[in-house]
Structures are given as structure tokens and as C-alpha cells.
């Protein structure tokens, strides 16, 4: 019984982690059709922002929830202004440009911090469940991920900002006719996506540590999740995370961790073969 | 003095006339063409944590030898290559070192795959090669000298020691999924069963995996008496962090044959590493005059914040000195003469104590230690002087088969 519970919790944590590392990418891809190859580096920068501000004396929670998203959001704003803005609607070009940005970011961070893993121990300790235990911090990240998705849903569905954003994405010219400045909406969206990635990177940092090259560990999984999810930002990322996370966890438990990773990739390939538009291309089509 | 090349003679010009006339020759020859030496270690990428202290030791050893007048009166020109944790670059740089740089010797390689990438190349170009990282054993190649400790030298004593210390019968092994992890796990199985215990389960991980959640749950279900970690590289470091976060730190004790060889004791916090027991042929906490002198020089050269010296780093220092001593004894940097000199049972006493080249296996007879990590430092619990490379010796005899070139996968019967 305890074991079933702990396995279930692990499953939820794995799914939430996938959703968390994919969220920022999903926002940028889902709303702007921009494939942000620097997404892994945004996560990495979030980790460093939290780590550095915490080591400089900032409270850990402020470092994670304020310093990291603000820093990465600002970096996102600069990049949007200098690079992304010039390439709207040219998907291949944005891929190449953001790939270049990602290489540059890895280089700059390596020069500043050195190519080594730094980190802080996860706070909060653990909760015992029968004879087992699970880290409280891991459960907290799961909770934060849930709040993040709920918040996203609320903003998009229930607020004027969300309405304008959805409108500008659906029909740029019509929105412009109605007095919305699409450039502004796009910029805000990109910055929001970057800030969410920064928060995600900061949340993961105490569990895995940060290194300049750590983005590479996440980027493939984040891409697979977002592409498998399809066009709907929130439902897509969540449903793909749930599916791929379950496959990964199940195979890791029953077989080996190596096969867990393989199974995740194989499941994504199969899924895209059957549903080329991703999960939300067929199901939950009217969702966000 | 007859084996100087034509080019050297031309370059030294008039010095040629002075050849053979004692001190005058030495003075003049120090202006002679430098001896080319190559270092090929990852200074960046996922396994750079192992490479950086090795590069430091290599640099220090070469600078010392040069300050003392070089080898055979010629200075050493060291060129460091950074393969960036990329196996393809290892092969490329090994070729470059052998052909373009014309190195007389190569020091390098970290994970076994990088050694195996360079070995055939260096053998083909007849460039002697020193591999200084601890590894799974079994390399049998007359062109290669393996300075690091092998499982017979560490695990044979280490496994029963930790089983007794932690009162453990069942061991759960976590290992990196390549030949070091796989073969070391076999040795742990063997030594565990010889001592009345068993490996309950072994999980293998690709080098870039950094999520250990499912495995930690599995360990919780399996309830082993102890964990043996053979995890490798920066990504795997997060295991120690996640282990503490899951509240497992004080519940199941841990031993490792890889923790610390990349200075993990500096990168993790005391909460994460206190009490982990490890075994190597060198610890920077060794209180020998040679080690204290070495550490003083190392700190003076690279600063207080330099990467702490590891076994691989200390063995790199030994390797350079052994090679220089062999060249001096042979009176040449010619491959065959240097190898013959090294096979004469040459030894060097340095920071890691006395290391002697075993002529039959080209491995080291060395001292090994068991230590506990506490507050970023190692406290030596037990020492085992002059351990022979028994595992490799069981399969490799270069005196009988000098043309052997392979890495034996030692048949480990558990």
C-alpha cells in the first residue's frame, strides 16, 4: 500500500517535471510558432540566477520565485528585441538564430562560472510514507507546476489580456484592425515564456545542480513533450507530459532506467506517427 | 649521443662540435630542440571534473622537470589538447599529437572509452601512452602504461571492509552504463559473494541521466543494507543531492569507487557526502613528506582555489616523472628504449607513495587506501601498501606475448 502510494507520487513528480521543463517552450511555440532552440539555456540561466542571487544573500524562495523569472524574462526581452522580432513567420530562420543564441549563452556562462556543476541542497527535508520517504521539495515543485498551469488557464480564458493574446495569435491582421498592437503581444508572450522557463530552471536547480551545459539534458525531452502535445499550449503540454512521464516511470520501475529513457522516445515516435498533429491535434481540440 | 636526429644536429649547429665533452654539452644542449609531449584531457564538457586536476599535475610536473634542466638536457614542450568530452576529438587529437606534433609520449584519457579511442592510434604511430585514471583493468598493450588503480587493488579489500563496517549483506549497485561501470559491478558481485553477501540489484545509467527519482523509490522498496555508487560525471552528481532530498541519507549507508575522483566532495555539501566511504590509491589528506611537499608546490602554482588533487591527478604526476626517469636511463626518448627502461621495474616515490611499473602488465604496484568523506575532506581509515595489479596479471603477460594489443574483459566468476 505504502509502496503503491510512493510509486504514484513518483509518477506525479515525473509528470510534473516534464510539464515544468516544457511550459516555457509550449507558450512560445504554441502562441508564436517559434521553435526556441535556446529553451534549455533559459532553464540553465534560471538555475544560475537563483543560485547566484541566493549565494549573494537573497532568501532562497525569493531567489527562485522572483530573481530567476525576472532575470530570464529580461534576457528574453533583450533577445526578442535583437533577434526574434526580425524573424517572425520564418520558422527555420528562428530555429537557426535561437540555436546560435543557445551556443552563445553556453559560452558566456562557461566563461563566467566555469564548466562545473554548482548547486544548493534542496530545502525542506522529506516526508515519510510508511517505510518510504519522498522529498518535500519535489512535492512542492509539483504543486507549483499545477498552480502555473491553472494560472495560465485562468489568464488565457478569463482575463482581457488572455483574450487579446488569443485574438492576436489567431488572426494577427484582424487584431491589428481592432487596435491591438501584435508586435507588443508577441514581445509580451516571448518574455512570459522566458520568465516561465527561468522559474522552471530555478525550481529544478536544487534537485539536479546547474552547469553551463545542463540545457542539453532537458532540451530534447522538452521538445518531444511540446511537439507530442500539439498546438494547444496547456492541454497539450499536460497530456503529453502525463503520457510520456507514465511510460518513462513505468519502464524505469519494471525494467531499467536506460529502457525508461528509450521507451519515452519510442512512445513519442509512435505517437507522432499515429497523430502527426500531436495529441491536441485530434483530441481536446477546443482546449487551450 | 649517436641517436640525435639530423635536424637536431643542424639546429644545434656549432654545438655539435662540443658533443661528448661533458658540462659544455649540457649547457649548450639546453638550447636544443625541445622534446614534444602531449596531454589529452577533457578541460570542458561533462567529464571535465576529472580532467582539470590532471591537467594541473601534468603542467606542474613538466615545469619542474624543465626548471631542473629538462630531460637529457632538452626542455619539454608540453601541448595540452582539450577533446571537450567528445570521443571523436580524442582520436583526432591523438593523431595530431603523434603525427603533426611528433610527441615523444602522450599522457591522457579519462573514461575508458576515451582511452580505447586513442590506444590504437598511438600504437600505430608508435607513440608511448600513459593512461593515469583508475579503471576496470585488463588493458594489455606494450605501448600503454596504466598508472591508476584497478578493481583487484581497491575493491578486493574495499568490498569486505564496507560490508563489515555497515554490517551489510545485500548491496544495491548504481553504475554508469559503460565498460567501467559494467565491469566494476561484476567485481563487486564477486567480492560480495566471496564475503558472504550479495548484490541485490544493479542499475545502470547513461552518462547524461540526472533524474534518479524512480531508482530511489526502487531502492526504498528493495531495502538493501548498503549502496555502492559507481556513478560517473557531472549529471550523475545529482544522485547524491536527490538521495538526501528523499530523506535516505541516514537510512542506508553508501560506499563508492567513483565519488571524489572528480572532486565531488567539493561540489556537494557536507550534508550530502558525510559518511560516504571510498577507496583510491591517493588522497590529498595523506600525511607523507612527499605528498605534503607536492601539495605545497601545487597550491603555490595553481592557487588556493585550484581543483583538489585526485588519484588520477597524482598518478599523472607520477607518470611524467617515471617517463622522464626512463628517458634519462635509456639516454633517449626513442619509444623502444624508453619502454625497455620502464620495463626494468622502474619506480617513483611521489605524492601517492611508491609506484613501480610491473613489466608483465605495464600496470602499477601501488598503495591503496580506504577513507571516509567528512566535511569536504578525506579521513583515511585503512591503508594497504604495495598492491600488485593482480586482475590484469591474470590475463596479461607482455613478457611472453609482447605483441598483445587488446583489453581483456577479465572473466569474473562470482
Short mmCIF file of N, CA and C in Angstrom, two decimals, chain A residues 132-288:
data_model
loop_
_atom_site.label_atom_id
_atom_site.label_comp_id
_atom_site.label_asym_id
_atom_site.label_seq_id
_atom_site.Cartn_x
_atom_site.Cartn_y
_atom_site.Cartn_z
N UNK A 132 8.73 4.33 3.49
CA UNK A 132 9.41 5.06 2.42
C UNK A 132 9.48 6.54 2.74
N UNK A 133 10.10 7.28 1.87
CA UNK A 133 10.15 8.73 2.07
C UNK A 133 10.26 9.39 0.71
N UNK A 134 9.75 10.60 0.61
CA UNK A 134 9.89 11.36 -0.63
C UNK A 134 10.21 12.80 -0.26
N UNK A 135 11.03 13.45 -1.08
CA UNK A 135 11.45 14.81 -0.75
C UNK A 135 10.29 15.78 -0.80
N UNK A 136 10.17 16.60 0.24
CA UNK A 136 9.10 17.59 0.29
C UNK A 136 9.27 18.61 -0.84
N UNK A 137 10.53 18.90 -1.15
CA UNK A 137 10.80 19.88 -2.19
C UNK A 137 10.28 19.41 -3.55
N UNK A 138 10.41 18.09 -3.80
CA UNK A 138 9.91 17.55 -5.07
C UNK A 138 8.40 17.71 -5.15
N UNK A 139 7.73 17.51 -4.00
CA UNK A 139 6.28 17.68 -3.98
C UNK A 139 5.92 19.14 -4.18
N UNK A 140 6.75 20.03 -3.62
CA UNK A 140 6.49 21.46 -3.79
C UNK A 140 6.58 21.85 -5.27
N UNK A 141 7.61 21.37 -5.98
CA UNK A 141 7.72 21.71 -7.40
C UNK A 141 6.49 21.20 -8.15
N UNK A 142 5.99 20.04 -7.74
CA UNK A 142 4.78 19.51 -8.37
C UNK A 142 3.62 20.46 -8.15
N UNK A 143 3.47 20.95 -6.92
CA UNK A 143 2.40 21.89 -6.61
C UNK A 143 2.53 23.18 -7.41
N UNK A 144 3.76 23.68 -7.50
CA UNK A 144 4.00 24.92 -8.23
C UNK A 144 3.63 24.73 -9.71
N UNK A 145 4.00 23.57 -10.27
CA UNK A 145 3.67 23.30 -11.66
C UNK A 145 2.16 23.33 -11.86
N UNK A 146 1.43 22.69 -10.94
CA UNK A 146 -0.03 22.68 -11.04
C UNK A 146 -0.57 24.11 -11.01
N UNK A 147 -0.06 24.93 -10.08
CA UNK A 147 -0.51 26.32 -9.98
C UNK A 147 -0.20 27.09 -11.26
N UNK A 148 0.99 26.82 -11.80
CA UNK A 148 1.42 27.51 -13.02
C UNK A 148 0.43 27.24 -14.15
N UNK A 149 0.04 25.97 -14.31
CA UNK A 149 -0.88 25.62 -15.39
C UNK A 149 -2.28 26.19 -15.13
N UNK A 150 -2.72 26.11 -13.86
CA UNK A 150 -4.01 26.70 -13.50
C UNK A 150 -4.01 28.20 -13.79
N UNK A 151 -2.93 28.86 -13.38
CA UNK A 151 -2.80 30.30 -13.60
C UNK A 151 -2.84 30.62 -15.08
N UNK A 152 -2.13 29.85 -15.87
CA UNK A 152 -2.10 30.05 -17.32
C UNK A 152 -3.49 29.92 -17.91
N UNK A 153 -4.19 28.88 -17.46
CA UNK A 153 -5.55 28.67 -17.96
C UNK A 153 -6.43 29.86 -17.61
N UNK A 154 -6.32 30.34 -16.35
CA UNK A 154 -7.15 31.45 -15.90
C UNK A 154 -6.87 32.71 -16.73
N UNK A 155 -5.60 33.02 -16.90
CA UNK A 155 -5.24 34.23 -17.64
C UNK A 155 -5.76 34.16 -19.08
N UNK A 156 -5.53 33.04 -19.74
CA UNK A 156 -5.93 32.92 -21.15
C UNK A 156 -7.44 32.91 -21.32
N UNK A 157 -8.14 32.27 -20.39
CA UNK A 157 -9.57 32.05 -20.56
C UNK A 157 -10.42 33.16 -19.98
N UNK A 158 -9.97 33.73 -18.87
CA UNK A 158 -10.86 34.59 -18.10
C UNK A 158 -10.48 36.08 -18.07
N UNK A 159 -9.32 36.43 -18.61
CA UNK A 159 -8.95 37.84 -18.50
C UNK A 159 -8.90 38.50 -19.87
N UNK A 160 -8.95 39.83 -19.85
CA UNK A 160 -8.89 40.60 -21.10
C UNK A 160 -7.55 40.39 -21.79
N UNK A 161 -6.49 40.34 -21.00
CA UNK A 161 -5.15 40.12 -21.57
C UNK A 161 -5.13 38.81 -22.35
N UNK A 162 -5.72 37.78 -21.75
CA UNK A 162 -5.74 36.47 -22.39
C UNK A 162 -6.52 36.51 -23.69
N UNK A 163 -7.64 37.23 -23.67
CA UNK A 163 -8.48 37.33 -24.86
C UNK A 163 -7.71 38.00 -26.00
N UNK A 164 -7.04 39.11 -25.65
CA UNK A 164 -6.25 39.84 -26.66
C UNK A 164 -5.14 38.94 -27.20
N UNK A 165 -4.47 38.26 -26.30
CA UNK A 165 -3.36 37.39 -26.72
C UNK A 165 -3.88 36.32 -27.69
N UNK A 166 -4.98 35.66 -27.30
CA UNK A 166 -5.51 34.60 -28.17
C UNK A 166 -5.95 35.18 -29.51
N UNK A 167 -6.55 36.35 -29.44
CA UNK A 167 -7.01 37.00 -30.67
C UNK A 167 -5.84 37.29 -31.61
N UNK A 168 -4.77 37.86 -31.06
CA UNK A 168 -3.62 38.22 -31.88
C UNK A 168 -2.97 36.98 -32.49
N UNK A 169 -3.02 35.86 -31.76
CA UNK A 169 -2.42 34.63 -32.28
C UNK A 169 -3.27 34.07 -33.41
N UNK A 170 -4.60 34.15 -33.22
CA UNK A 170 -5.49 33.53 -34.20
C UNK A 170 -5.50 34.29 -35.52
N UNK A 171 -5.59 35.59 -35.42
CA UNK A 171 -5.65 36.39 -36.64
C UNK A 171 -4.99 37.74 -36.40
N UNK A 172 -3.76 37.79 -36.76
CA UNK A 172 -2.94 38.95 -36.48
C UNK A 172 -3.51 40.23 -37.11
N UNK A 173 -3.92 40.12 -38.40
CA UNK A 173 -4.40 41.32 -39.10
C UNK A 173 -5.70 41.84 -38.50
N UNK A 174 -6.59 40.90 -38.18
CA UNK A 174 -7.86 41.31 -37.61
C UNK A 174 -7.63 42.00 -36.27
N UNK A 175 -6.74 41.44 -35.46
CA UNK A 175 -6.46 42.03 -34.16
C UNK A 175 -5.90 43.43 -34.33
N UNK A 176 -5.02 43.60 -35.36
CA UNK A 176 -4.43 44.91 -35.60
C UNK A 176 -5.51 45.92 -35.99
N UNK A 177 -6.46 45.44 -36.83
CA UNK A 177 -7.56 46.32 -37.23
C UNK A 177 -8.35 46.81 -36.02
N UNK A 178 -8.46 45.93 -35.02
CA UNK A 178 -9.26 46.26 -33.84
C UNK A 178 -8.45 47.06 -32.82
N UNK A 179 -7.23 47.46 -33.18
CA UNK A 179 -6.49 48.36 -32.31
C UNK A 179 -5.49 47.69 -31.39
N UNK A 180 -5.24 46.37 -31.62
CA UNK A 180 -4.23 45.68 -30.81
C UNK A 180 -2.89 45.76 -31.54
N UNK A 181 -1.85 46.01 -30.82
CA UNK A 181 -0.53 46.04 -31.45
C UNK A 181 0.09 44.65 -31.37
N UNK A 182 0.07 43.89 -32.49
CA UNK A 182 0.54 42.49 -32.42
C UNK A 182 2.01 42.39 -31.98
N UNK A 183 2.84 43.35 -32.38
CA UNK A 183 4.25 43.28 -32.00
C UNK A 183 4.38 43.27 -30.48
N UNK A 184 3.55 44.10 -29.85
CA UNK A 184 3.60 44.17 -28.39
C UNK A 184 3.17 42.84 -27.77
N UNK A 185 2.10 42.26 -28.36
CA UNK A 185 1.60 40.99 -27.83
C UNK A 185 2.66 39.91 -27.98
N UNK A 186 3.29 39.87 -29.15
CA UNK A 186 4.33 38.86 -29.37
C UNK A 186 5.47 39.04 -28.38
N UNK A 187 5.90 40.29 -28.20
CA UNK A 187 7.02 40.54 -27.29
C UNK A 187 6.66 40.08 -25.88
N UNK A 188 5.44 40.45 -25.44
CA UNK A 188 5.00 40.06 -24.09
C UNK A 188 4.98 38.54 -23.96
N UNK A 189 4.47 37.87 -25.00
CA UNK A 189 4.40 36.41 -24.95
C UNK A 189 5.79 35.80 -24.82
N UNK A 190 6.73 36.30 -25.62
CA UNK A 190 8.08 35.74 -25.58
C UNK A 190 8.70 35.94 -24.20
N UNK A 191 8.53 37.14 -23.66
CA UNK A 191 9.10 37.43 -22.34
C UNK A 191 8.44 36.54 -21.28
N UNK A 192 7.13 36.35 -21.40
CA UNK A 192 6.44 35.48 -20.44
C UNK A 192 6.99 34.05 -20.51
N UNK A 193 7.14 33.56 -21.75
CA UNK A 193 7.69 32.21 -21.92
C UNK A 193 9.07 32.10 -21.31
N UNK A 194 9.90 33.12 -21.53
CA UNK A 194 11.26 33.11 -20.98
C UNK A 194 11.21 33.11 -19.46
N UNK A 195 10.34 33.95 -18.90
CA UNK A 195 10.25 34.04 -17.43
C UNK A 195 9.80 32.71 -16.84
N UNK A 196 8.84 32.04 -17.50
CA UNK A 196 8.39 30.73 -17.00
C UNK A 196 9.54 29.73 -17.06
N UNK A 197 10.33 29.77 -18.16
CA UNK A 197 11.49 28.88 -18.25
C UNK A 197 12.48 29.17 -17.13
N UNK A 198 12.67 30.46 -16.84
CA UNK A 198 13.59 30.84 -15.76
C UNK A 198 13.13 30.28 -14.43
N UNK A 199 11.82 30.39 -14.16
CA UNK A 199 11.27 29.85 -12.92
C UNK A 199 11.47 28.34 -12.87
N UNK A 200 11.19 27.67 -14.00
CA UNK A 200 11.34 26.21 -14.05
C UNK A 200 12.78 25.82 -13.77
N UNK A 201 13.72 26.51 -14.42
CA UNK A 201 15.15 26.19 -14.22
C UNK A 201 15.55 26.38 -12.77
N UNK A 202 15.04 27.44 -12.15
CA UNK A 202 15.38 27.70 -10.75
C UNK A 202 14.80 26.63 -9.83
N UNK A 203 13.57 26.19 -10.15
CA UNK A 203 12.93 25.17 -9.31
C UNK A 203 13.67 23.84 -9.39
N UNK A 204 14.19 23.51 -10.58
CA UNK A 204 14.87 22.23 -10.74
C UNK A 204 16.29 22.27 -10.17
N UNK A 205 16.89 23.48 -10.16
CA UNK A 205 18.31 23.59 -9.81
C UNK A 205 18.69 22.90 -8.49
N UNK A 206 17.94 23.07 -7.40
CA UNK A 206 18.38 22.41 -6.16
C UNK A 206 18.36 20.88 -6.28
N UNK A 207 17.55 20.32 -7.17
CA UNK A 207 17.47 18.86 -7.28
C UNK A 207 18.62 18.32 -8.14
N UNK A 208 18.97 19.04 -9.20
CA UNK A 208 19.94 18.47 -10.13
C UNK A 208 21.27 19.21 -10.16
N UNK A 209 21.34 20.40 -9.55
CA UNK A 209 22.55 21.21 -9.72
C UNK A 209 22.50 21.92 -11.06
N UNK A 210 23.36 22.93 -11.25
CA UNK A 210 23.40 23.61 -12.55
C UNK A 210 24.81 23.60 -13.11
N UNK A 211 24.90 23.45 -14.42
CA UNK A 211 26.17 23.54 -15.13
C UNK A 211 25.86 24.26 -16.43
N UNK A 212 26.84 24.91 -17.05
CA UNK A 212 26.55 25.65 -18.29
C UNK A 212 25.91 24.78 -19.37
N UNK A 213 26.27 23.49 -19.39
CA UNK A 213 25.78 22.64 -20.48
C UNK A 213 24.51 21.89 -20.12
N UNK A 214 23.91 22.21 -18.95
CA UNK A 214 22.80 21.37 -18.48
C UNK A 214 21.56 21.48 -19.36
N UNK A 215 21.45 22.59 -20.13
CA UNK A 215 20.30 22.75 -21.02
C UNK A 215 20.14 21.56 -21.95
N UNK A 216 21.25 21.00 -22.38
CA UNK A 216 21.20 19.88 -23.33
C UNK A 216 20.47 18.67 -22.75
N UNK A 217 20.52 18.51 -21.43
CA UNK A 217 19.84 17.37 -20.81
C UNK A 217 18.33 17.51 -20.97
N UNK A 218 17.82 18.76 -20.94
CA UNK A 218 16.37 18.97 -20.94
C UNK A 218 15.78 19.21 -22.31
N UNK A 219 16.58 19.77 -23.22
CA UNK A 219 16.01 20.31 -24.45
C UNK A 219 15.26 19.24 -25.24
N UNK A 220 15.85 18.04 -25.36
CA UNK A 220 15.22 17.00 -26.16
C UNK A 220 13.87 16.62 -25.56
N UNK A 221 13.86 16.40 -24.25
CA UNK A 221 12.61 16.00 -23.59
C UNK A 221 11.55 17.09 -23.72
N UNK A 222 11.98 18.35 -23.56
CA UNK A 222 11.01 19.44 -23.65
C UNK A 222 10.42 19.50 -25.05
N UNK A 223 11.26 19.38 -26.06
CA UNK A 223 10.77 19.41 -27.44
C UNK A 223 9.80 18.29 -27.72
N UNK A 224 10.21 17.08 -27.32
CA UNK A 224 9.36 15.92 -27.58
C UNK A 224 8.00 16.12 -26.93
N UNK A 225 8.01 16.63 -25.70
CA UNK A 225 6.75 16.83 -24.99
C UNK A 225 5.87 17.84 -25.72
N UNK A 226 6.46 18.97 -26.09
CA UNK A 226 5.66 20.03 -26.72
C UNK A 226 5.14 19.59 -28.08
N UNK A 227 5.98 18.95 -28.88
CA UNK A 227 5.55 18.51 -30.21
C UNK A 227 4.49 17.42 -30.09
N UNK A 228 4.69 16.48 -29.17
CA UNK A 228 3.69 15.43 -28.98
C UNK A 228 2.38 16.01 -28.50
N UNK A 229 2.47 17.09 -27.73
CA UNK A 229 1.25 17.70 -27.19
C UNK A 229 0.41 18.35 -28.26
N UNK A 230 1.06 18.92 -29.25
CA UNK A 230 0.30 19.60 -30.30
C UNK A 230 0.13 21.07 -30.02
N UNK A 231 -0.86 21.68 -30.71
CA UNK A 231 -0.93 23.13 -30.71
C UNK A 231 -1.50 23.74 -29.42
N UNK A 232 -2.37 23.04 -28.73
CA UNK A 232 -2.95 23.63 -27.52
C UNK A 232 -1.87 23.70 -26.45
N UNK A 233 -1.65 24.91 -25.95
CA UNK A 233 -0.49 25.11 -25.08
C UNK A 233 -0.58 24.29 -23.79
N UNK A 234 -1.64 24.56 -23.03
CA UNK A 234 -1.70 23.96 -21.69
C UNK A 234 -2.10 22.48 -21.76
N UNK A 235 -3.19 22.20 -22.42
CA UNK A 235 -3.65 20.81 -22.51
C UNK A 235 -2.61 19.94 -23.20
N UNK A 236 -2.00 20.49 -24.25
CA UNK A 236 -1.01 19.73 -24.99
C UNK A 236 0.16 19.34 -24.11
N UNK A 237 0.76 20.34 -23.45
CA UNK A 237 1.92 20.06 -22.61
C UNK A 237 1.55 19.10 -21.50
N UNK A 238 0.37 19.30 -20.90
CA UNK A 238 -0.04 18.44 -19.79
C UNK A 238 -0.31 17.01 -20.23
N UNK A 239 -1.07 16.86 -21.34
CA UNK A 239 -1.41 15.49 -21.75
C UNK A 239 -0.17 14.74 -22.22
N UNK A 240 0.72 15.44 -22.95
CA UNK A 240 1.94 14.76 -23.40
C UNK A 240 2.83 14.41 -22.21
N UNK A 241 2.94 15.32 -21.23
CA UNK A 241 3.74 15.02 -20.04
C UNK A 241 3.19 13.80 -19.33
N UNK A 242 1.85 13.75 -19.20
CA UNK A 242 1.22 12.64 -18.49
C UNK A 242 1.52 11.33 -19.20
N UNK A 243 1.38 11.34 -20.52
CA UNK A 243 1.60 10.11 -21.27
C UNK A 243 3.07 9.68 -21.24
N UNK A 244 3.96 10.61 -21.63
CA UNK A 244 5.37 10.25 -21.73
C UNK A 244 5.98 10.00 -20.35
N UNK A 245 5.56 10.79 -19.36
CA UNK A 245 6.05 10.60 -18.00
C UNK A 245 5.67 9.23 -17.46
N UNK A 246 4.42 8.81 -17.75
CA UNK A 246 3.98 7.49 -17.27
C UNK A 246 4.80 6.39 -17.91
N UNK A 247 5.01 6.51 -19.22
CA UNK A 247 5.78 5.48 -19.92
C UNK A 247 7.19 5.40 -19.33
N UNK A 248 7.82 6.58 -19.14
CA UNK A 248 9.17 6.62 -18.59
C UNK A 248 9.23 5.97 -17.21
N UNK A 249 8.31 6.38 -16.34
CA UNK A 249 8.33 5.85 -14.97
C UNK A 249 8.07 4.35 -14.96
N UNK A 250 7.07 3.92 -15.73
CA UNK A 250 6.74 2.50 -15.74
C UNK A 250 7.93 1.66 -16.17
N UNK A 251 8.57 2.07 -17.27
CA UNK A 251 9.71 1.29 -17.76
C UNK A 251 10.90 1.36 -16.80
N UNK A 252 11.10 2.53 -16.18
CA UNK A 252 12.21 2.64 -15.22
C UNK A 252 12.00 1.69 -14.05
N UNK A 253 10.76 1.58 -13.61
CA UNK A 253 10.49 0.70 -12.46
C UNK A 253 10.59 -0.76 -12.84
N UNK A 254 9.89 -1.13 -13.92
CA UNK A 254 9.79 -2.53 -14.25
C UNK A 254 11.07 -3.04 -14.91
N UNK A 255 11.63 -2.24 -15.81
CA UNK A 255 12.86 -2.66 -16.50
C UNK A 255 14.04 -1.92 -15.89
N UNK A 256 14.71 -1.09 -16.69
CA UNK A 256 15.86 -0.35 -16.17
C UNK A 256 15.72 1.13 -16.55
N UNK A 257 16.47 2.02 -15.86
CA UNK A 257 16.40 3.44 -16.20
C UNK A 257 16.78 3.71 -17.65
N UNK A 258 17.71 2.91 -18.20
CA UNK A 258 18.09 3.09 -19.60
C UNK A 258 16.89 2.88 -20.51
N UNK A 259 16.17 1.77 -20.25
CA UNK A 259 15.00 1.47 -21.06
C UNK A 259 13.89 2.49 -20.83
N UNK A 260 13.86 3.11 -19.64
CA UNK A 260 12.89 4.16 -19.37
C UNK A 260 13.06 5.31 -20.34
N UNK A 261 14.31 5.72 -20.57
CA UNK A 261 14.60 6.82 -21.49
C UNK A 261 14.25 6.41 -22.92
N UNK A 262 14.63 5.17 -23.27
CA UNK A 262 14.35 4.68 -24.63
C UNK A 262 12.85 4.63 -24.87
N UNK A 263 12.12 4.13 -23.87
CA UNK A 263 10.67 3.99 -24.01
C UNK A 263 10.00 5.34 -24.21
N UNK A 264 10.51 6.36 -23.51
CA UNK A 264 9.95 7.71 -23.66
C UNK A 264 10.07 8.17 -25.12
N UNK A 265 11.26 7.99 -25.68
CA UNK A 265 11.48 8.40 -27.07
C UNK A 265 10.64 7.57 -28.03
N UNK A 266 10.59 6.25 -27.80
CA UNK A 266 9.84 5.37 -28.69
C UNK A 266 8.36 5.74 -28.65
N UNK A 267 7.85 6.03 -27.45
CA UNK A 267 6.43 6.39 -27.32
C UNK A 267 6.14 7.67 -28.11
N UNK A 268 7.06 8.64 -28.05
CA UNK A 268 6.85 9.89 -28.77
C UNK A 268 6.84 9.65 -30.28
N UNK A 269 7.75 8.78 -30.76
CA UNK A 269 7.81 8.49 -32.19
C UNK A 269 6.50 7.84 -32.65
N UNK A 270 6.06 6.83 -31.88
CA UNK A 270 4.81 6.14 -32.21
C UNK A 270 3.64 7.11 -32.23
N UNK A 271 3.62 7.95 -31.21
CA UNK A 271 2.52 8.90 -31.06
C UNK A 271 2.43 9.82 -32.27
N UNK A 272 3.60 10.33 -32.69
CA UNK A 272 3.59 11.28 -33.81
C UNK A 272 3.31 10.58 -35.13
N UNK A 273 3.58 9.28 -35.18
CA UNK A 273 3.24 8.50 -36.37
C UNK A 273 1.71 8.40 -36.48
N UNK A 274 1.07 8.13 -35.36
CA UNK A 274 -0.38 7.96 -35.34
C UNK A 274 -1.10 9.30 -35.38
N UNK A 275 -0.59 10.28 -34.62
CA UNK A 275 -1.20 11.60 -34.54
C UNK A 275 -0.19 12.67 -34.96
N UNK A 276 -0.04 12.90 -36.25
CA UNK A 276 1.01 13.83 -36.71
C UNK A 276 0.83 15.24 -36.14
N UNK A 277 -0.40 15.60 -35.79
CA UNK A 277 -0.63 16.95 -35.23
C UNK A 277 -0.49 16.97 -33.73
N UNK A 278 -0.01 15.90 -33.14
CA UNK A 278 0.09 15.84 -31.69
C UNK A 278 -1.23 15.46 -31.07
N UNK A 279 -1.20 15.28 -29.75
CA UNK A 279 -2.40 14.82 -29.06
C UNK A 279 -3.56 15.79 -29.27
N UNK A 280 -3.28 17.09 -29.10
CA UNK A 280 -4.38 18.05 -29.19
C UNK A 280 -4.77 18.35 -30.63
N UNK A 281 -4.07 17.77 -31.59
CA UNK A 281 -4.49 17.90 -32.98
C UNK A 281 -5.72 17.02 -33.23
N UNK A 282 -5.90 15.96 -32.39
CA UNK A 282 -7.03 15.05 -32.57
C UNK A 282 -8.02 15.18 -31.42
N UNK A 283 -7.45 15.16 -30.19
CA UNK A 283 -8.33 15.23 -29.01
C UNK A 283 -8.27 16.63 -28.40
N UNK A 284 -9.18 16.93 -27.54
CA UNK A 284 -9.25 18.22 -26.81
C UNK A 284 -9.00 19.39 -27.76
N UNK A 285 -9.63 19.38 -28.94
CA UNK A 285 -9.24 20.35 -29.96
C UNK A 285 -9.61 21.78 -29.62
N UNK A 286 -10.63 21.92 -28.79
CA UNK A 286 -11.06 23.29 -28.49
C UNK A 286 -10.44 23.80 -27.19
N UNK A 287 -9.50 23.03 -26.67
CA UNK A 287 -8.91 23.43 -25.40
C UNK A 287 -7.78 24.43 -25.63
N UNK A 288 -7.21 24.88 -24.51
CA UNK A 288 -6.13 25.88 -24.61
C UNK A 288 -4.77 25.22 -24.62
#
